[in-house]
XYZ file of C-alpha atoms in Angstrom:
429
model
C -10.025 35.979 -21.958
C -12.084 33.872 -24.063
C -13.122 30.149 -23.075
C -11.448 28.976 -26.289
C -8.181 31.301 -25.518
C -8.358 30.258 -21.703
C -8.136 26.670 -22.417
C -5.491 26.861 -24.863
C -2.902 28.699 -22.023
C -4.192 25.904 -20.470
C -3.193 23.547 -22.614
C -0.029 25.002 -23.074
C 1.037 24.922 -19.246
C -0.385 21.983 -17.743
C 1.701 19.045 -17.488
C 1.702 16.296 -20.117
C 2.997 12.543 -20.747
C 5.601 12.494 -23.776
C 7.385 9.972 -25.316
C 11.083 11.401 -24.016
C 9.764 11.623 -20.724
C 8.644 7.993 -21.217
C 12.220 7.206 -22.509
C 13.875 8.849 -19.564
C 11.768 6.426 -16.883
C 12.876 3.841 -18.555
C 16.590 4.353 -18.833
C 16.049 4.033 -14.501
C 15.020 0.680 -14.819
C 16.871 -1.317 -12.200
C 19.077 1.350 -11.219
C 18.834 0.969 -6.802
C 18.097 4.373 -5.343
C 17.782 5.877 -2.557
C 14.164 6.370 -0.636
C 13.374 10.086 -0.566
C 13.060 10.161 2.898
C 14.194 8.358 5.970
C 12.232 6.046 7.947
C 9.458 7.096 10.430
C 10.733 3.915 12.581
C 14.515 3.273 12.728
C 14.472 0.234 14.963
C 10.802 -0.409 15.477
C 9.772 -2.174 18.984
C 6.203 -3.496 20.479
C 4.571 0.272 21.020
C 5.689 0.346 16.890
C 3.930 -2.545 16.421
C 1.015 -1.807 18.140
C 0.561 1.885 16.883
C 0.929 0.772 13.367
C -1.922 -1.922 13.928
C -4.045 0.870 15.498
C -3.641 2.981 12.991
C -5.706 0.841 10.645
C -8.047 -0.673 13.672
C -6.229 -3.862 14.297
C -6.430 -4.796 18.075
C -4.585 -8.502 17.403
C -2.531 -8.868 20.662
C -0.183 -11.140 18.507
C 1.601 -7.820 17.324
C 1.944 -5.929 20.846
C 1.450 -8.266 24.235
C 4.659 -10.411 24.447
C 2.698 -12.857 27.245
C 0.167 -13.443 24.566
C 2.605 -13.806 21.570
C 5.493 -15.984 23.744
C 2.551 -18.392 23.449
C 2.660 -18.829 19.531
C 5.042 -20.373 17.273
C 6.821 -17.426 16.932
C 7.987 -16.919 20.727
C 7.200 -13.324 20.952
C 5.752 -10.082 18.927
C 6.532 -9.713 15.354
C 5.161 -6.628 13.152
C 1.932 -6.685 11.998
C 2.300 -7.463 7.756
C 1.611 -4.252 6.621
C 4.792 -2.388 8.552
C 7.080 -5.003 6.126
C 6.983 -2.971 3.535
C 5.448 0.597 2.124
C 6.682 4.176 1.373
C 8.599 4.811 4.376
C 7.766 2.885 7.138
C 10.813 1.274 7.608
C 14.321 0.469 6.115
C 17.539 2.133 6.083
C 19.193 2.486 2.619
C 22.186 0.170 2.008
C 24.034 1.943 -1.184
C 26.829 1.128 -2.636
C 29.412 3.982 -3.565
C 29.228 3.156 -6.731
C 25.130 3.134 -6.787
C 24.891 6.554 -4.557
C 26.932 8.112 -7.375
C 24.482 7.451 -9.770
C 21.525 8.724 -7.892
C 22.233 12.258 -9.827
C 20.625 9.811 -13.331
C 17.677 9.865 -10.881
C 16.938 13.230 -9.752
C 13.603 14.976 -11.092
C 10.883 13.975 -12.479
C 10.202 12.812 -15.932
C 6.832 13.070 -16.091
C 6.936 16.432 -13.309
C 3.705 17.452 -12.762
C 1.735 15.093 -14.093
C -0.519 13.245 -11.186
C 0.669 10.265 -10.213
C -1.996 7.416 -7.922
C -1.322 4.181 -5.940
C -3.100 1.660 -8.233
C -1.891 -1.671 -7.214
C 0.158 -3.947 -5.457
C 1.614 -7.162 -4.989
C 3.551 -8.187 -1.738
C 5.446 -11.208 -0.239
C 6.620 -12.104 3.026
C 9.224 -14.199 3.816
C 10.598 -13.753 7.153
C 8.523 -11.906 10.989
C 10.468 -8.895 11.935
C 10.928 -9.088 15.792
C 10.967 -5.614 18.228
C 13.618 -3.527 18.523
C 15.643 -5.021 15.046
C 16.782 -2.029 12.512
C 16.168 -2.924 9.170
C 17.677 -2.427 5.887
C 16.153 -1.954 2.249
C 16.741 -1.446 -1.371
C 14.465 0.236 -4.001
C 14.233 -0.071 -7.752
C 12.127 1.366 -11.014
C 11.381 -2.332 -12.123
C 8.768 -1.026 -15.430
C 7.676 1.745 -17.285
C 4.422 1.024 -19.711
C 2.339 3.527 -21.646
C -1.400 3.156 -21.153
C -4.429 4.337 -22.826
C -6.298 5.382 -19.930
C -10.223 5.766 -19.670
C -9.685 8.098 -16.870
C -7.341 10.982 -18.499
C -6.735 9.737 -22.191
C -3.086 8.257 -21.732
C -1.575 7.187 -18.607
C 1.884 5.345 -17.672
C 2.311 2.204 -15.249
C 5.229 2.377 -13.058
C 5.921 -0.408 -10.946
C 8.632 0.087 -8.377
C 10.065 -2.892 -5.921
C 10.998 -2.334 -2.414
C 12.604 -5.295 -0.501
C 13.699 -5.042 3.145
C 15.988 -7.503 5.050
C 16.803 -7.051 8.996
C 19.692 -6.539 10.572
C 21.143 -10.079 10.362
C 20.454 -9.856 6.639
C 17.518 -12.148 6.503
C 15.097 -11.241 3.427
C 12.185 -10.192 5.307
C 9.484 -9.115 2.476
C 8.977 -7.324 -1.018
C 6.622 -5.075 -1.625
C 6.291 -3.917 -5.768
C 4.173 -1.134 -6.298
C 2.109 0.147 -9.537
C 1.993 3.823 -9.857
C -0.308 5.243 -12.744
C 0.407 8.476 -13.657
C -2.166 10.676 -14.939
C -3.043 14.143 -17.155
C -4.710 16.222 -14.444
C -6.669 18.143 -17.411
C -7.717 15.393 -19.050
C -9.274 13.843 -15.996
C -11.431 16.837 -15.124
C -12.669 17.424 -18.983
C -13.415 13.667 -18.840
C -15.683 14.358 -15.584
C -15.027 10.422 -15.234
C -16.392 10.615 -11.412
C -18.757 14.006 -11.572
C -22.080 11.898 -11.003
C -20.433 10.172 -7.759
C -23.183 10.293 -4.846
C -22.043 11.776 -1.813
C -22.488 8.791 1.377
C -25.496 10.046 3.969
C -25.755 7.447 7.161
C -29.380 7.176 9.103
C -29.172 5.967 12.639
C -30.028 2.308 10.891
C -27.646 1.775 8.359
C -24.725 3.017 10.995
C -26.186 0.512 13.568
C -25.268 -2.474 11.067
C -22.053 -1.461 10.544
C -21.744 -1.259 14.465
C -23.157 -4.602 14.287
C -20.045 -6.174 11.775
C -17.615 -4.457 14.131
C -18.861 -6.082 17.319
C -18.651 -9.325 15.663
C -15.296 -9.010 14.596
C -12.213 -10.358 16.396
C -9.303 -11.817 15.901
C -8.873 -15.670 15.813
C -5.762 -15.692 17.989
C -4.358 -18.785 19.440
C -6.561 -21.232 18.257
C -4.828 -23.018 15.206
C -6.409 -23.110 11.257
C -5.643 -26.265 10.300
C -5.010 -26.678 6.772
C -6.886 -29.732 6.937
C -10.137 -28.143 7.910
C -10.442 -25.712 5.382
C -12.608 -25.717 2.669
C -12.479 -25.043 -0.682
C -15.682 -22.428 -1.070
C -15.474 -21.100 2.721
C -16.055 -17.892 3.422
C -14.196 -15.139 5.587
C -16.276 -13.574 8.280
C -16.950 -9.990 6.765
C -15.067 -7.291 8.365
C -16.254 -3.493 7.789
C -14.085 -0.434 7.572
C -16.086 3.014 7.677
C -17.737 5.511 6.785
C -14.361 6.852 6.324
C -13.628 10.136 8.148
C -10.308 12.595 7.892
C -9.887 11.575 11.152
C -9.059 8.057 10.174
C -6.530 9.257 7.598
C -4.934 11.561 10.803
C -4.709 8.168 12.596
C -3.007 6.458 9.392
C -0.369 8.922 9.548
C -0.387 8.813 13.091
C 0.991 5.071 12.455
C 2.104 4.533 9.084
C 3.843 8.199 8.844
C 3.387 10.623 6.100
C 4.828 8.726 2.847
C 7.665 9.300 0.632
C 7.031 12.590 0.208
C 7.974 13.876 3.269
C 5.182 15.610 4.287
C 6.205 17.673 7.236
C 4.768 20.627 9.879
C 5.766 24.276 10.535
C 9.639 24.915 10.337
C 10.363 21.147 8.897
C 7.292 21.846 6.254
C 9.614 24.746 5.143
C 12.674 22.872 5.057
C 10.610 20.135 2.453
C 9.613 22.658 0.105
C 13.028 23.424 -0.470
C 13.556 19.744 -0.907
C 10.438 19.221 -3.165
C 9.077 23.036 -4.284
C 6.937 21.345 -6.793
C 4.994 19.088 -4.488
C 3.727 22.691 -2.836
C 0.997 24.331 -4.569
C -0.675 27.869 -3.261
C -3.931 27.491 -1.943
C -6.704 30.079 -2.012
C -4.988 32.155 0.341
C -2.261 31.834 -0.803
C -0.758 29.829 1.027
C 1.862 27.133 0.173
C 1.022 23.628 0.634
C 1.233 19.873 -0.552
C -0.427 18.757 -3.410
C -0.936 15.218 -1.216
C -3.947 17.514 0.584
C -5.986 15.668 -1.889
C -6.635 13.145 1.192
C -8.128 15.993 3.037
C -9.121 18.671 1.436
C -12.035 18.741 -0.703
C -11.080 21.603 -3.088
C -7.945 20.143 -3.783
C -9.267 16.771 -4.271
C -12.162 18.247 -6.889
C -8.833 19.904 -9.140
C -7.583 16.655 -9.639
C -10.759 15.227 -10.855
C -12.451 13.606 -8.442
C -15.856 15.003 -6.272
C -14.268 15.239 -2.822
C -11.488 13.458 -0.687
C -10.294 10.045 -0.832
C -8.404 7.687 0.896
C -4.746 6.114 0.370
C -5.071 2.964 -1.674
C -2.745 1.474 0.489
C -5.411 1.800 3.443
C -7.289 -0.699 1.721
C -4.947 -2.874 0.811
C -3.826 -3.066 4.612
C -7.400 -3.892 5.374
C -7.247 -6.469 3.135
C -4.391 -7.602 5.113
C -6.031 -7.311 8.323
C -9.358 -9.477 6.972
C -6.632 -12.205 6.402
C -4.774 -12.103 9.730
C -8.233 -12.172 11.867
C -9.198 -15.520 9.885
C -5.663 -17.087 9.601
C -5.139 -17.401 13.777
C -1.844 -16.437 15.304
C 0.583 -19.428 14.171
C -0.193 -19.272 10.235
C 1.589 -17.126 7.932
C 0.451 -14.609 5.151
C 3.035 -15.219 2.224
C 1.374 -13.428 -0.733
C -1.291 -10.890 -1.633
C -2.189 -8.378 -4.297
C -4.371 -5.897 -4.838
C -5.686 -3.660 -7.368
C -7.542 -0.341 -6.681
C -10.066 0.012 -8.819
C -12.200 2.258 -7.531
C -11.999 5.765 -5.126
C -12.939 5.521 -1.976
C -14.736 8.826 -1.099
C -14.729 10.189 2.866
C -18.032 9.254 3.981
C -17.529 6.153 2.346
C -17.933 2.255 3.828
C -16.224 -0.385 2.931
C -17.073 -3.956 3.460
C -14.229 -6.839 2.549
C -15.459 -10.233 2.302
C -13.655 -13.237 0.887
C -13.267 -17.150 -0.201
C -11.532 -19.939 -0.223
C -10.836 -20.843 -4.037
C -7.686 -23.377 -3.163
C -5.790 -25.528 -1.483
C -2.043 -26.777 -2.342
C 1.200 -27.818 -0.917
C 3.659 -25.681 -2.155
C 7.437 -26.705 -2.559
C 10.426 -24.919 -2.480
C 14.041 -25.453 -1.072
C 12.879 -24.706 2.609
C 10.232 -27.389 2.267
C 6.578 -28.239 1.724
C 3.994 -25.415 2.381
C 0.319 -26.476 2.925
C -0.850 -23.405 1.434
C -4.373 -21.860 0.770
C -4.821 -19.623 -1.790
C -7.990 -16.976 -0.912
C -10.082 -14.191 -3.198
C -11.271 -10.986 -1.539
C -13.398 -7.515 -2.583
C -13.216 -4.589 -0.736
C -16.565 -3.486 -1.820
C -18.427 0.030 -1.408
C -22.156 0.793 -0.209
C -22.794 1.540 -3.629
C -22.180 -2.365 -4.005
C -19.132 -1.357 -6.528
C -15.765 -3.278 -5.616
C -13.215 -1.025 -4.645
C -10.321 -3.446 -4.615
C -10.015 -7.253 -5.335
C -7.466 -8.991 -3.577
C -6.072 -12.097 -4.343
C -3.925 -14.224 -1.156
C -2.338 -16.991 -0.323
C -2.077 -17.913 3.498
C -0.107 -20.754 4.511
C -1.285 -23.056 7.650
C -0.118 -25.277 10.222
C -0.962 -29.176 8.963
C -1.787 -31.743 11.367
C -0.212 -33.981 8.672
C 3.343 -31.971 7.897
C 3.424 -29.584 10.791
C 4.387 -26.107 11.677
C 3.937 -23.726 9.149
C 7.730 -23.316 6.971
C 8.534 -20.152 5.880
C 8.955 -19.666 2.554
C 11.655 -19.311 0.194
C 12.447 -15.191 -0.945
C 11.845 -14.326 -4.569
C 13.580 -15.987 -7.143
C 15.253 -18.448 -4.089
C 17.111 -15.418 -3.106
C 18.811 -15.508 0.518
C 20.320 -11.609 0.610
C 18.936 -8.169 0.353
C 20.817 -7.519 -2.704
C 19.355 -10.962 -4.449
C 15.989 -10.275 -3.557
C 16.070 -6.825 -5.642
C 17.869 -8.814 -8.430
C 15.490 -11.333 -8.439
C 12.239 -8.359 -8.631
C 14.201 -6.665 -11.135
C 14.353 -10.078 -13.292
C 10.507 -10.997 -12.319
C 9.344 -7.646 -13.855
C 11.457 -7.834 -16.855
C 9.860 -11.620 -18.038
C 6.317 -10.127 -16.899
């Protein structure tokens, strides 16, 4: 067959953004649905905590040792941030009948086909989760906007919300995530990351990362005082890399394999019945999940990019973990975001780094906050920033005290009015 005649089929099969399948996204809008998949911890305890914060290098005792975190303000473990929230980490669905028999509005995809990347996020906490609590959650389509797109010509922004609440039905944290979906052909004809340089490491240049690891550690007991801290202060750097496949084994390991269900052997067969879409043939002919992007290069190069990459989210949990070394054991992260900018390529090394830009109290109907607000970059050897991450960290004040917690989105006090309120944010925004 011709080139010309090739690309045309091409053209004809591969799968495209359209205005109806635009339409139909949006007619989901604030509909609550179910998560595809249940959650890979049902009533997380301490070995939960501490294999999640393993799985992205986190050795804070706060999270696992219950001598060590009796001594803080919080009387015992509570998760590390980044389990609040997330795919399917945790949270059990709470439906009503009436909203489980409207999840048939919500079955396949609009856009099917069409690739679809983590791009950004913004998170809150609200509340710790303590060991051995089940926890609840509700999930919504919050916006659907049509991009031009530099990458593959035209693109769409989802953002979905995800709030969870534990068992006592205390708003624990939000999580809203930005989806950009993506025409696969376009991307490769645009050859947008083609001239990419493959990461090489001497014995030197791994020898100072080993020497930002060593020097890492997290603050622990010792309070932050909000009255110390400095506008213009900067975080100690923290490295994360070169980036191996075997990290992204001990992600899953932790975090579990995402809302698509990714599964082994006999339960791999019983998800492509569930999703037969997300299972492409390989070279052999074999059947298997289009999320082998992350780890296999062949793959990966289809969908436009040079090799493998990571999980956006990995970096934004890095981000996290930056912010909970510096902040010591009795402050609280209340907000972050995160954009994702940038692939990060195995072989890759990342190095976050951040600043103090402010300082405020912050009011709201549980009380005053002395809060700091903080900019970070996740930034590549190639010096390009990956992801920049903005937070705000509140501290314990020698003048008003123990850190407060903060008020849920939109002064919200149940699971349901937390979704309600993200639903309302996203519609003003």
């Amino acid at each position: 067959m011709p080139d010309s005649a090739a690309g045309a089929a091409a053209e004809k099969t591969e799968p495209r953004i359209t205005d109806e399948g635009i339409a139909r996204l949006r007619q989901r809008i604030g509909i609550p649905q179910a998560n595809p998949v249940r959650p890979h911890y049902l009533r997380p305890g301490t070995d939960a905590f501490r294999t999640v914060a393993w799985s992205y290098g986190d050795d804070n005792p706060l999270w696992a040792d219950p001598e060590h975190a009796a001594a803080s303000r919080w009387g015992g473990p509570i998760a590390p941030p980044p389990m609040v929230g997330g795919d399917s980490v945790i949270g059990e669905d709470v439906l009503t009948e009436a909203e489980l028999a409207r999840q048939g509005e919500l079955k396949g995809d609009p856009l099917r086909g069409v690739h679809a990347f983590y791009s950004a996020s913004q998170r809150e906490w609200w509340a710790p989760l303590r060991a051995d609590t089940a926890v609840t959650r509700r999930n919504a389509l919050v916006a659907v906007l049509d991009k031009p797109s530099e990458f593959s010509g035209r693109a769409v922004h989802e953002w979905n919300a995800n709030v969870f609440a534990d068992a006592a039905g205390t708003p624990l944290g939000g999580q809203y995530r930005l989806m950009i979906r993506t025409e696969r052909s376009e991307a490769r004809k645009r050859g947008r990351n083609d001239a990419v340089e493959m990461a090489t490491w001497t014995d030197e240049q791994l020898a100072e990362v080993d020497a930002v690891y060593a020097a890492e550690g997290p603050r622990g007991p010792e309070p932050r005082w909000f009255e110390d801290v400095e506008v213009g202060e900067q975080l100690r750097p923290m490295v994360k890399g070169p980036l191996t496949v075997t990290d992204m084994i001990c992600w899953h390991v932790g975090m579990g394999m995402g809302m698509y269900g990714v599964a082994p052997l006999r339960l791999a067969h019983k998800n492509r019945q569930r999703v037969p879409r997300f299972y492409h043939r390989d070279s052999q002919g074999v059947p298997d999940a289009m999320q082998r992007v992350h780890w296999d290069p062949e793959y990966a190069r289809k969908a436009g990019n040079p090799t493998t990459y990571d999980y956006g989210r990995m970096r934004e949990v890095w981000a996290i973990h930056a912010l909970t070394d510096w902040m010591g054991d009795d402050a609280w992260l209340w907000r972050l975001r995160v954009e994702f900018r940038k692939f990060n390529y195995v072989g890759d090394t990342q190095w976050i780094t951040g600043t103090v830009v402010g300082k405020h109290l912050a009011e709201d109907a549980h009380g005053t906050h002395p809060a700091v607000d903080l900019e970070l970059a996740v930034t590549s050897q190639r010096g390009e920033v990956t992801a920049p991450v903005t937070a705000t960290v509140l501290l314990p004040s020698r003048e008003h005290g123990p850190v407060v917690l903060p008020t849920p989105m939109g002064g919200a006090s149940t699971l349901d009015g937390t979704l309600e309120a993200a639903v309302a944010h996203f519609a003003r925004s």
